[in-house]
Short mmCIF file of C-alpha atoms in Angstrom, two decimals:
data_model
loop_
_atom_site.label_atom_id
_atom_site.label_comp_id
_atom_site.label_asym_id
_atom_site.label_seq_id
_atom_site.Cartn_x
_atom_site.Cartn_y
_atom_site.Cartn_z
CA UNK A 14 159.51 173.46 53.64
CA UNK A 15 155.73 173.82 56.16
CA UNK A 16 156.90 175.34 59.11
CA UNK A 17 156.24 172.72 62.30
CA UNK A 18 152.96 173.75 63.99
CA UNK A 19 152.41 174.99 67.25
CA UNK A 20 151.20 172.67 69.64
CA UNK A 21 147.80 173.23 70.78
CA UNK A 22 147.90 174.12 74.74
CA UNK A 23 145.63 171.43 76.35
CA UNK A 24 142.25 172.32 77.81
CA UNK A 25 142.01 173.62 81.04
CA UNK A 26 140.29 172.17 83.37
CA UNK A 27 137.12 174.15 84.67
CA UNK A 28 137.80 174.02 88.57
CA UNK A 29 141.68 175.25 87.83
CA UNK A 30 139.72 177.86 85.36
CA UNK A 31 138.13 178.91 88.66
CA UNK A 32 140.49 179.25 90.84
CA UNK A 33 142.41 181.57 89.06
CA UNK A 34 139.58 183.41 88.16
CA UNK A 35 138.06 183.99 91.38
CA UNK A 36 141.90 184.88 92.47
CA UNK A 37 141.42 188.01 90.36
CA UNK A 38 137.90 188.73 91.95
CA UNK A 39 139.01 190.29 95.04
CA UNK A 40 136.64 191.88 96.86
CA UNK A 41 135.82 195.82 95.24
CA UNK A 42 135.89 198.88 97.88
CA UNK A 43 133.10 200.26 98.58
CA UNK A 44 129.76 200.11 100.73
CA UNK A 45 126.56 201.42 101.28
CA UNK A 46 123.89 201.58 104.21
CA UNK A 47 120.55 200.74 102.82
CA UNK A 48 117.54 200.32 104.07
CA UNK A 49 116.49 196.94 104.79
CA UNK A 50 113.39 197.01 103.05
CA UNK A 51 115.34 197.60 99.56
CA UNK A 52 118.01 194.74 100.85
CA UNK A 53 117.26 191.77 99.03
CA UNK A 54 120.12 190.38 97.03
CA UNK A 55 122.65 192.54 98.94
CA UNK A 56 125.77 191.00 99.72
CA UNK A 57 125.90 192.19 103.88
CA UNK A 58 129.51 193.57 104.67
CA UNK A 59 128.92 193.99 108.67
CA UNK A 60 127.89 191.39 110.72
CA UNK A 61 124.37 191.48 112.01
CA UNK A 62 124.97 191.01 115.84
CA UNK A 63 122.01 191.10 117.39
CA UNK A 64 121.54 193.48 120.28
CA UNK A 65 118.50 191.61 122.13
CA UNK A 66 117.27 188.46 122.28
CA UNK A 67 114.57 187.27 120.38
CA UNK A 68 111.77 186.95 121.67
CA UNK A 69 112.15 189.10 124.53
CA UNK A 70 110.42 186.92 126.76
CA UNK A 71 108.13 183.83 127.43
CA UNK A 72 105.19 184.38 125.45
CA UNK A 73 102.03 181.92 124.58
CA UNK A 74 101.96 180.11 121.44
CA UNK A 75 98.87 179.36 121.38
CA UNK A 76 95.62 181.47 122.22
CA UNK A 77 93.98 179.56 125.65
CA UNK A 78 94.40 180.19 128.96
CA UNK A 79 98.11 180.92 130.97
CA UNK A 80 98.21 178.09 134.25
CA UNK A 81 100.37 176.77 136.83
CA UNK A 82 100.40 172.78 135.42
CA UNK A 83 100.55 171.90 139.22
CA UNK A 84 96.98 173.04 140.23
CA UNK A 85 95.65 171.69 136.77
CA UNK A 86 96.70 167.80 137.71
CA UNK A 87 94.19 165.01 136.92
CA UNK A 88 92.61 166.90 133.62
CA UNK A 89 89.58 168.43 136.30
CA UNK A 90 90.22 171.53 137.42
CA UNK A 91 87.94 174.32 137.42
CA UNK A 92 89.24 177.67 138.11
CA UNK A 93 88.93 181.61 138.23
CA UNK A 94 89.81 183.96 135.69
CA UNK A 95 92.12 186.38 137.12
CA UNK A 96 93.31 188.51 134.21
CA UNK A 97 93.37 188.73 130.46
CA UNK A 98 96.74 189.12 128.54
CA UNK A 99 96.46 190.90 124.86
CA UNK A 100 99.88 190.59 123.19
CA UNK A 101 101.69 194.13 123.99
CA UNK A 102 100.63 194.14 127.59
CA UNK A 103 102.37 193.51 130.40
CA UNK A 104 100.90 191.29 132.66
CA UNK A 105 100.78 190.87 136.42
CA UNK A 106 102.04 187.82 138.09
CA UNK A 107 99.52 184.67 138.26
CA UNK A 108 97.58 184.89 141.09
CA UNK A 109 97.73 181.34 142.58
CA UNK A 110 94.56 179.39 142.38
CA UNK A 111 93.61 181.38 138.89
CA UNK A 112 93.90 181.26 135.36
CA UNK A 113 94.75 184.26 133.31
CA UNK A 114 93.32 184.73 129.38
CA UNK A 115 96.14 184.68 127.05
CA UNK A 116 96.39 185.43 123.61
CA UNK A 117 99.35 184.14 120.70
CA UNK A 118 102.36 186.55 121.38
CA UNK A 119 101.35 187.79 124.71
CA UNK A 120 103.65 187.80 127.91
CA UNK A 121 103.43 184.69 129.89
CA UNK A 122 102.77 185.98 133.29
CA UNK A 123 105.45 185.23 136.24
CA UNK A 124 104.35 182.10 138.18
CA UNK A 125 102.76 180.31 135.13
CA UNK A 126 104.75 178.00 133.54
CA UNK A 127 102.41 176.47 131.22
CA UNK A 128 99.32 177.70 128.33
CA UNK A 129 96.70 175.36 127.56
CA UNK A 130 95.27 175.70 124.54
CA UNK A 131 91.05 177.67 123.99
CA UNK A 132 89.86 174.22 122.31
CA UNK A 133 91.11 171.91 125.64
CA UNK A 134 89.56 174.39 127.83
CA UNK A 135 85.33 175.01 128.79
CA UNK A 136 84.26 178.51 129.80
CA UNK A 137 81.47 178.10 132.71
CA UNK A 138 78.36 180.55 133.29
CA UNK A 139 79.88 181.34 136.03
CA UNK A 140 82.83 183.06 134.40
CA UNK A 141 85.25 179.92 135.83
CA UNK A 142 87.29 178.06 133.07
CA UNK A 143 87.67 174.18 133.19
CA UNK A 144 90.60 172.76 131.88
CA UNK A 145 89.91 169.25 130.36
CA UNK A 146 93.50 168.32 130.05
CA UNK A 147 96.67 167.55 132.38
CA UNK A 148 99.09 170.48 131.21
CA UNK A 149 102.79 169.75 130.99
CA UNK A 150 105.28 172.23 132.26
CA UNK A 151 106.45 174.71 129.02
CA UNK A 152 103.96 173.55 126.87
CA UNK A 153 102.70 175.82 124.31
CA UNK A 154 105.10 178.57 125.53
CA UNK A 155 108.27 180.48 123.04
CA UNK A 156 110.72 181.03 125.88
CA UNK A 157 112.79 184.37 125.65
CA UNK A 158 115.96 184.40 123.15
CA UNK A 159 114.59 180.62 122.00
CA UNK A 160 115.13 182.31 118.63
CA UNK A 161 117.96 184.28 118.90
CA UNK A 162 120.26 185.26 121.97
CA UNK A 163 121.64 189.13 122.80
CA UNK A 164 125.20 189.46 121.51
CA UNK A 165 125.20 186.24 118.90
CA UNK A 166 126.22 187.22 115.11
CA UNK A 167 122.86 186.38 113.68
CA UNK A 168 124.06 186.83 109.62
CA UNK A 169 127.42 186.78 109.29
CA UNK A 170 129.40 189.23 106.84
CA UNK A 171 129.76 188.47 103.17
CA UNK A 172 125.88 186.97 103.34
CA UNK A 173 124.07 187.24 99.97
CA UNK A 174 120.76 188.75 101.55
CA UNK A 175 117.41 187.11 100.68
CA UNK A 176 113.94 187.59 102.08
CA UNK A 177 114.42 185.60 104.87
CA UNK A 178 116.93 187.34 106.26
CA UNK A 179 115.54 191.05 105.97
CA UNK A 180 112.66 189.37 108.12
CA UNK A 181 115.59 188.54 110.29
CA UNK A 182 117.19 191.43 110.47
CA UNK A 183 113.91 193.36 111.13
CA UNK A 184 113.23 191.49 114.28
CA UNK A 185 116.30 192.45 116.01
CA UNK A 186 115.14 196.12 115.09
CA UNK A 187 117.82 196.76 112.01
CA UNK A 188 116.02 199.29 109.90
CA UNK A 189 119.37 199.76 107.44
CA UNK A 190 121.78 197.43 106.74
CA UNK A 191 125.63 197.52 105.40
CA UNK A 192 126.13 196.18 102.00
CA UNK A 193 128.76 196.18 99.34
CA UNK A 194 128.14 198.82 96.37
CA UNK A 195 126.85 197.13 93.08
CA UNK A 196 129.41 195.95 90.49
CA UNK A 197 129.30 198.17 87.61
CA UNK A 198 128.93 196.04 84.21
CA UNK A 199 128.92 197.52 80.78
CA UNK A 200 127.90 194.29 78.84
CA UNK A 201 128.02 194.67 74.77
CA UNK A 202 128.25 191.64 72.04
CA UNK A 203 130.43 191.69 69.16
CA UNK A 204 129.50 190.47 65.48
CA UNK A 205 127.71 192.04 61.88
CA UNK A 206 125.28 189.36 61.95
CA UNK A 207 123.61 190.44 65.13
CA UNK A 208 120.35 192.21 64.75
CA UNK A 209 118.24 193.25 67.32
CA UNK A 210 114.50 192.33 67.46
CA UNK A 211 112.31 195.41 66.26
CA UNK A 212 114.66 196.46 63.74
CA UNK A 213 114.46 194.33 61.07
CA UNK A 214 111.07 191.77 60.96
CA UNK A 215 111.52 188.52 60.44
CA UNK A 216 110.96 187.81 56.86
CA UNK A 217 113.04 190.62 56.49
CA UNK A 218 116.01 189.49 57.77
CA UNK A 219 119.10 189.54 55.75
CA UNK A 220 121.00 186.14 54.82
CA UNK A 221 123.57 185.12 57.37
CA UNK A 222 121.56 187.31 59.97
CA UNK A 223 120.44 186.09 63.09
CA UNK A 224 119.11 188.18 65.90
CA UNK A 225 120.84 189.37 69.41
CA UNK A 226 119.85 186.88 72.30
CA UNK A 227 122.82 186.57 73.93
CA UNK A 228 122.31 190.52 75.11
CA UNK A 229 119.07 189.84 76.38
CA UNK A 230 120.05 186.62 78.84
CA UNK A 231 123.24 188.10 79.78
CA UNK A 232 121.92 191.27 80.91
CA UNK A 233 118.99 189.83 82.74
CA UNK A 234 121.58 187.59 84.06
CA UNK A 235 123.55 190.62 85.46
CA UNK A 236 120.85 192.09 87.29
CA UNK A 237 120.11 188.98 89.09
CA UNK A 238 123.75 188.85 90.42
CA UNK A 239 123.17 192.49 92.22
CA UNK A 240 125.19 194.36 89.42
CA UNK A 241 124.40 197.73 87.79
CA UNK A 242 124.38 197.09 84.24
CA UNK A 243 125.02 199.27 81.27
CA UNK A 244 124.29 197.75 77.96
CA UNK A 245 126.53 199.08 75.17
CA UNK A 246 124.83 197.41 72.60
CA UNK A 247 126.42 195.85 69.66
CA UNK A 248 129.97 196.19 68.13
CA UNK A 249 130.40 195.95 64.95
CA UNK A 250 133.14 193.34 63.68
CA UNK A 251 135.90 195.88 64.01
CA UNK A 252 139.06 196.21 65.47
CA UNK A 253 139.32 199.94 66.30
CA UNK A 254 135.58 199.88 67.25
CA UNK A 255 136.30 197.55 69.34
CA UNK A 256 139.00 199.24 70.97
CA UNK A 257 137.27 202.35 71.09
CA UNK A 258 134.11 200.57 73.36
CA UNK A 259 136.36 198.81 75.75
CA UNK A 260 138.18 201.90 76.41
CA UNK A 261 134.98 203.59 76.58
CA UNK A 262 133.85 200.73 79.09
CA UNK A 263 136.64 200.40 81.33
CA UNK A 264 136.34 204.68 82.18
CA UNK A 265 133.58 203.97 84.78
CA UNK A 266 132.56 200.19 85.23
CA UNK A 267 134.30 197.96 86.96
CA UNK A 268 134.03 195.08 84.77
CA UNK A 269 133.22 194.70 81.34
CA UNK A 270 131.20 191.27 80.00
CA UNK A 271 131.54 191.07 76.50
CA UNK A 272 129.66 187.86 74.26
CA UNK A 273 131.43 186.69 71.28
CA UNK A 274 134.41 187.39 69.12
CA UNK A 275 136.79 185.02 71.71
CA UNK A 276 138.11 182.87 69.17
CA UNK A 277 141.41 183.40 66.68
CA UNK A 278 139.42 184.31 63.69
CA UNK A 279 140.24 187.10 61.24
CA UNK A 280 136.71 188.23 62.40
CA UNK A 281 137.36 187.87 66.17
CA UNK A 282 139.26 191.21 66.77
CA UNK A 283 138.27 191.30 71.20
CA UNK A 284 141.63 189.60 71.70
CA UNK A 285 144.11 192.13 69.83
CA UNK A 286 141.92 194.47 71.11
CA UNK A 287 142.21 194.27 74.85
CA UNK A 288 146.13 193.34 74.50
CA UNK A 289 146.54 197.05 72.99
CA UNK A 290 144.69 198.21 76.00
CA UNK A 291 146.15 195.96 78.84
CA UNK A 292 146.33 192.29 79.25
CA UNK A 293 144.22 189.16 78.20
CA UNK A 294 143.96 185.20 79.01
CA UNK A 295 142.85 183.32 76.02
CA UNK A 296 141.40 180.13 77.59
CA UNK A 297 140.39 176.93 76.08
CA UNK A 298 137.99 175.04 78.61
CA UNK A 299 137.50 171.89 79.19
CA UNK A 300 133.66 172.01 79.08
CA UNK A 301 130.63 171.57 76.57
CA UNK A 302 129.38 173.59 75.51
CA UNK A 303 131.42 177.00 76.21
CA UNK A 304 134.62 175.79 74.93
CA UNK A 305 136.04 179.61 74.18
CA UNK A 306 136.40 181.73 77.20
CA UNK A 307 138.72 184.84 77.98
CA UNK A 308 139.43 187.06 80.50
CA UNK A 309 141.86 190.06 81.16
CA UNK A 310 142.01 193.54 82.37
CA UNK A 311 141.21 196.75 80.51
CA UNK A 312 143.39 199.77 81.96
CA UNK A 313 141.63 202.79 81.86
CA UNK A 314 143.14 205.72 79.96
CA UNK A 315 143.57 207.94 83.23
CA UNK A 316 145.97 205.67 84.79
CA UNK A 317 143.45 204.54 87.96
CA UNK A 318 143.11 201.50 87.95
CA UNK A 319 141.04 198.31 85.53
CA UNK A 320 138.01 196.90 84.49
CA UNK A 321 137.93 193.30 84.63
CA UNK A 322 137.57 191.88 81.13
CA UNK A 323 135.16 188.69 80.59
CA UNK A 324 134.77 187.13 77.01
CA UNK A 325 132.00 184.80 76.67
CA UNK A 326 131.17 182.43 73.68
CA UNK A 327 129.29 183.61 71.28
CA UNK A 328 126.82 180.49 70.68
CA UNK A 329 123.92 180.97 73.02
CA UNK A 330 124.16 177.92 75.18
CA UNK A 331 127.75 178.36 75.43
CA UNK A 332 127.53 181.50 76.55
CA UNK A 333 124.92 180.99 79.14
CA UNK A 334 126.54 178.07 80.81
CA UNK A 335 130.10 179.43 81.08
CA UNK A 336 128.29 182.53 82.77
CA UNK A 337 126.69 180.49 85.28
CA UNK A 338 129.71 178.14 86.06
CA UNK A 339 132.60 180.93 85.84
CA UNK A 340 131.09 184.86 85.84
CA UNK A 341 128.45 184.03 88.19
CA UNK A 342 131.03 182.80 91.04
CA UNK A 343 133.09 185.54 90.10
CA UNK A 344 130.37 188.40 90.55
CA UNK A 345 129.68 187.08 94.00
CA UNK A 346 133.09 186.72 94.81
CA UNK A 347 133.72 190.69 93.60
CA UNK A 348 131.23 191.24 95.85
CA UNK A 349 132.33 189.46 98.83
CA UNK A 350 130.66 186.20 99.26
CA UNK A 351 133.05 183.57 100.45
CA UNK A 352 130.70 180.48 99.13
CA UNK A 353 129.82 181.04 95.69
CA UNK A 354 129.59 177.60 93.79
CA UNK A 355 126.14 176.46 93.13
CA UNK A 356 124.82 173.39 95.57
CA UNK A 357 124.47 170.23 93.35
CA UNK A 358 121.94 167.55 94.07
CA UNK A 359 122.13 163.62 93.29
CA UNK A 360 119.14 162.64 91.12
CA UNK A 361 118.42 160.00 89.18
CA UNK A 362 119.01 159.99 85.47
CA UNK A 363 115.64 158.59 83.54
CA UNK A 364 117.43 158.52 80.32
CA UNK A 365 120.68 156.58 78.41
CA UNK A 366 123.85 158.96 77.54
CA UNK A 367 125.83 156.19 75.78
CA UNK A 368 129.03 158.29 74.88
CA UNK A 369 130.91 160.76 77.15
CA UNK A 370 132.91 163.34 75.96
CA UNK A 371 136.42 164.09 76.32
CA UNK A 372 135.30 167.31 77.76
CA UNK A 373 132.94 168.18 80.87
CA UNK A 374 129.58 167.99 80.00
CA UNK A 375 126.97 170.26 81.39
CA UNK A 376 123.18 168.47 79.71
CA UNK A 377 120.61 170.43 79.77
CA UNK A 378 117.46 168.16 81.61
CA UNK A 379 114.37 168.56 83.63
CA UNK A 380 112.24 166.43 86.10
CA UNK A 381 109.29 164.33 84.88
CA UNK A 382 106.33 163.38 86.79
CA UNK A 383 107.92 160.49 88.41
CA UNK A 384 111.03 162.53 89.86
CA UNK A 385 113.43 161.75 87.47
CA UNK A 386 115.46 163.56 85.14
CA UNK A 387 114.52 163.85 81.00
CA UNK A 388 117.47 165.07 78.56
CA UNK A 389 116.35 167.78 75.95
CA UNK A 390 116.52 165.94 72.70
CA UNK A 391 119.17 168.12 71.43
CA UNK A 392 122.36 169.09 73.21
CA UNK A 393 123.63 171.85 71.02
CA UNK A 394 125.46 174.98 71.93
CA UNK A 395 123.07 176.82 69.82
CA UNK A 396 119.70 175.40 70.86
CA UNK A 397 118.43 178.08 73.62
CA UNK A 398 115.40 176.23 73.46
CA UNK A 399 116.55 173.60 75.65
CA UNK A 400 118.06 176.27 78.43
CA UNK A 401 113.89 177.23 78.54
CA UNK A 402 112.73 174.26 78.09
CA UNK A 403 115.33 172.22 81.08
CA UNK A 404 115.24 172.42 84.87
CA UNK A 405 118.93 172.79 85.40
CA UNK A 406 122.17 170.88 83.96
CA UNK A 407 123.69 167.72 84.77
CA UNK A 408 127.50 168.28 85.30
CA UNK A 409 128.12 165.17 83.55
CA UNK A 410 132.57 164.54 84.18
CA UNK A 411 134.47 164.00 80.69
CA UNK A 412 134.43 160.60 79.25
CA UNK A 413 131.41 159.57 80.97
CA UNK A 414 128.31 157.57 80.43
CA UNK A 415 125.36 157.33 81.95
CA UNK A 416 122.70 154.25 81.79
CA UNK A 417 119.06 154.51 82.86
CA UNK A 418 119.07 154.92 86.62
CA UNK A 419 122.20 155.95 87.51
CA UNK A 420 122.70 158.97 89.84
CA UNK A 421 124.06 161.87 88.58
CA UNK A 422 125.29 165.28 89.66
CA UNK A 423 122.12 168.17 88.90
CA UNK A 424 122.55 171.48 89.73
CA UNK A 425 118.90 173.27 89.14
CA UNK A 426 118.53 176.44 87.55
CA UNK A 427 116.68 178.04 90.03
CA UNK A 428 120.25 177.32 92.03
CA UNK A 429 122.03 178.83 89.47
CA UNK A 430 119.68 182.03 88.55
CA UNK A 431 118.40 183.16 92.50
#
């Protein structure tokens, strides 16, 4: 007599998937004062509070001349130069009945309370300027702390850093910054039919071989998130390999990403593997592609502590979309950045899906000249081409169709991969 079956666990749903991921990702001790100029991509762990104001005080906008709008009424007047204002001087109050020179940046004299801009204004022979419009009061003048105010948190804590902000912090005279420490990643892919490009030329390649790109996105991937990343290569299809490299891992990195070997397979040996060395969640998704997806913890053989364990799919696409919608949040959150899903836009769908699937769909599209969004011809999980070829992913809900027109939910790569 067949022994009954186990029932298959349903699929879990990707934002309950998240949740309890990003409830393991709490936030890794540790910080380090850089300086700003090597900031970017630095998640900011102390408050930027701003000890001046920005600017410090009124100063021109414009280069033309500094006046009182009063003695400049009817678009007439003729007056006096009384002094010219560089920016980095200080200037002395406007003597009444006079002009002063001003140039962009420079201190707007006390008593002026307008600039008029060089191209509305006549310089006479005589050395007297003529200003050819009626001035309103503050025009063309930045007024002190317009920008920012002394005492106001400027970029608050647990701030991914970009550009911008290192501009930002520069102008309120921060020369090194607080930031949490890099996440340490050892990153390796399982699997005897990998081969890595160099090794073996193409027409060379052995039947049933295919070559290594998972290791290649994944790591570049890694890098973009902020992490330190140490590439172990491949495993070979091995159980006490396998052990031996997570062990190996989990000594100094605080999480370990690995791509492939996820499923229940004789083959698949990363789940026996990290249950020998501490604990593992098998998950089933509820997504397509990246259906497989586990995640544990790997104790480390001196009894201090874990490295997080993350098992990603090993057909490309799959892989590279359940890093961006689960290990991506997760890295951010490890690092301390309290908003870590991607921002999704509503755009217009320029092409007919006329089936949805029972899972959660993530197509792979791009804009066309007329602002709408094109679907890659083929939706694989293996076809990397269209991950290249796309713009970002429509997160398309299970059991869903979509006609010419309708607006869907995109989410661009450049989102997903800043």
């Amino acid at each position: 007599m067949q022994a009954p079956q186990t029932p298959r666990k349903p699929l879990k749903p990707l934002d309950e998937a998240l949740q309890e991921l990003l409830a393991h990702a709490r936030h890794q001790a540790g910080a380090q004062l850089v300086d700003t100029f090597d900031a970017d991509g630095r998640v900011l762990l102390q408050a930027a509070v701003s000890p001046l104001q920005v600017p410090p005080q009124d100063n021109s906008a414009m280069d033309g001349y500094a006046v009182r709008a009063a003695e400049c009424v009817g678009g007439t007047a003729v007056l006096p130069v009384s002094q010219r204002i560089p920016a980095g001087t200080s200037p002395e109050a406007l003597a009444a009945g006079s002009v002063a020179r001003i140039f962009t940046g420079a201190p707007v004299p006390a008593g002026a309370d307008a600039v008029v801009m060089q191209e509305d204004c006549e310089l006479l022979e005589d050395g007297r300027v003529r200003i050819k419009v009626e001035p309103r009061g503050g025009q063309w003048i930045r007024r002190a702390g317009e920008d920012i105010t002394q005492g106001a948190t400027v970029i608050e804590a647990g701030t991914r850093l970009t550009p911008a902000h290192l501009g930002l912090a520069a102008s309120m005279g921060f020369a090194r910054l607080q930031v949490a420490r890099k996440p340490r990643v050892a990153l390796f892919s399982t699997g005897d039919e990998l081969v890595m490009p160099g090794t073996v030329a193409p027409q060379d390649m052995p039947a049933g071989s295919i070559y290594n790109s998972n290791r290649f996105f994944l790591r570049a991937l890694l890098l973009r998130m902020g992490c330190e990343v140490t590439d172990l290569g491949i495993v070979p299809d091995d159980r006490e390999a396998t052990i031996a490299a997570l062990a190996d891992a989990a000594m100094d990195h605080d999480v370990i990403v690995t791509s492939g070997g996820v499923s229940v397979g004789e083959e698949d040996h990363i789940k026996p593997a990290v249950q020998e060395l501490g604990q593992l969640d098998l998950w089933q998704i509820n997504i397509k592609p990246g259906k497989p997806f586990a995640y544990g913890r790997v104790n480390r053989e001196s009894g201090t502590g874990f490295a997080h364990f993350i098992g990603l799919p090993g057909n490309p696409v799959s892989s590279f979309v359940t890093f961006q919608v689960l290990v991506r949040p997760f890295l951010l959150r490890l690092q301390g950045v309290q908003h870590v899903l991607p921002r999704a836009i509503e755009a217009r769908a320029d092409f007919v899906w006329p089936k949805g699937d029972k899972r959660r769909e993530f197509l792979r599209v791009r804009y066309n000249e007329s602002g709408g969004l094109e679907l890659f011809r083929n939706q694989s999980s293996g076809v990397l081409t269209s991950t290249a070829w796309g713009d970002g992913v429509v997160d398309n809900p299970a059991g869903t169709t979509i006609a010419m027109g309708d607006s869907v939910r995109f989410i661009p790569f450049a989102e997903l991969m800043a």
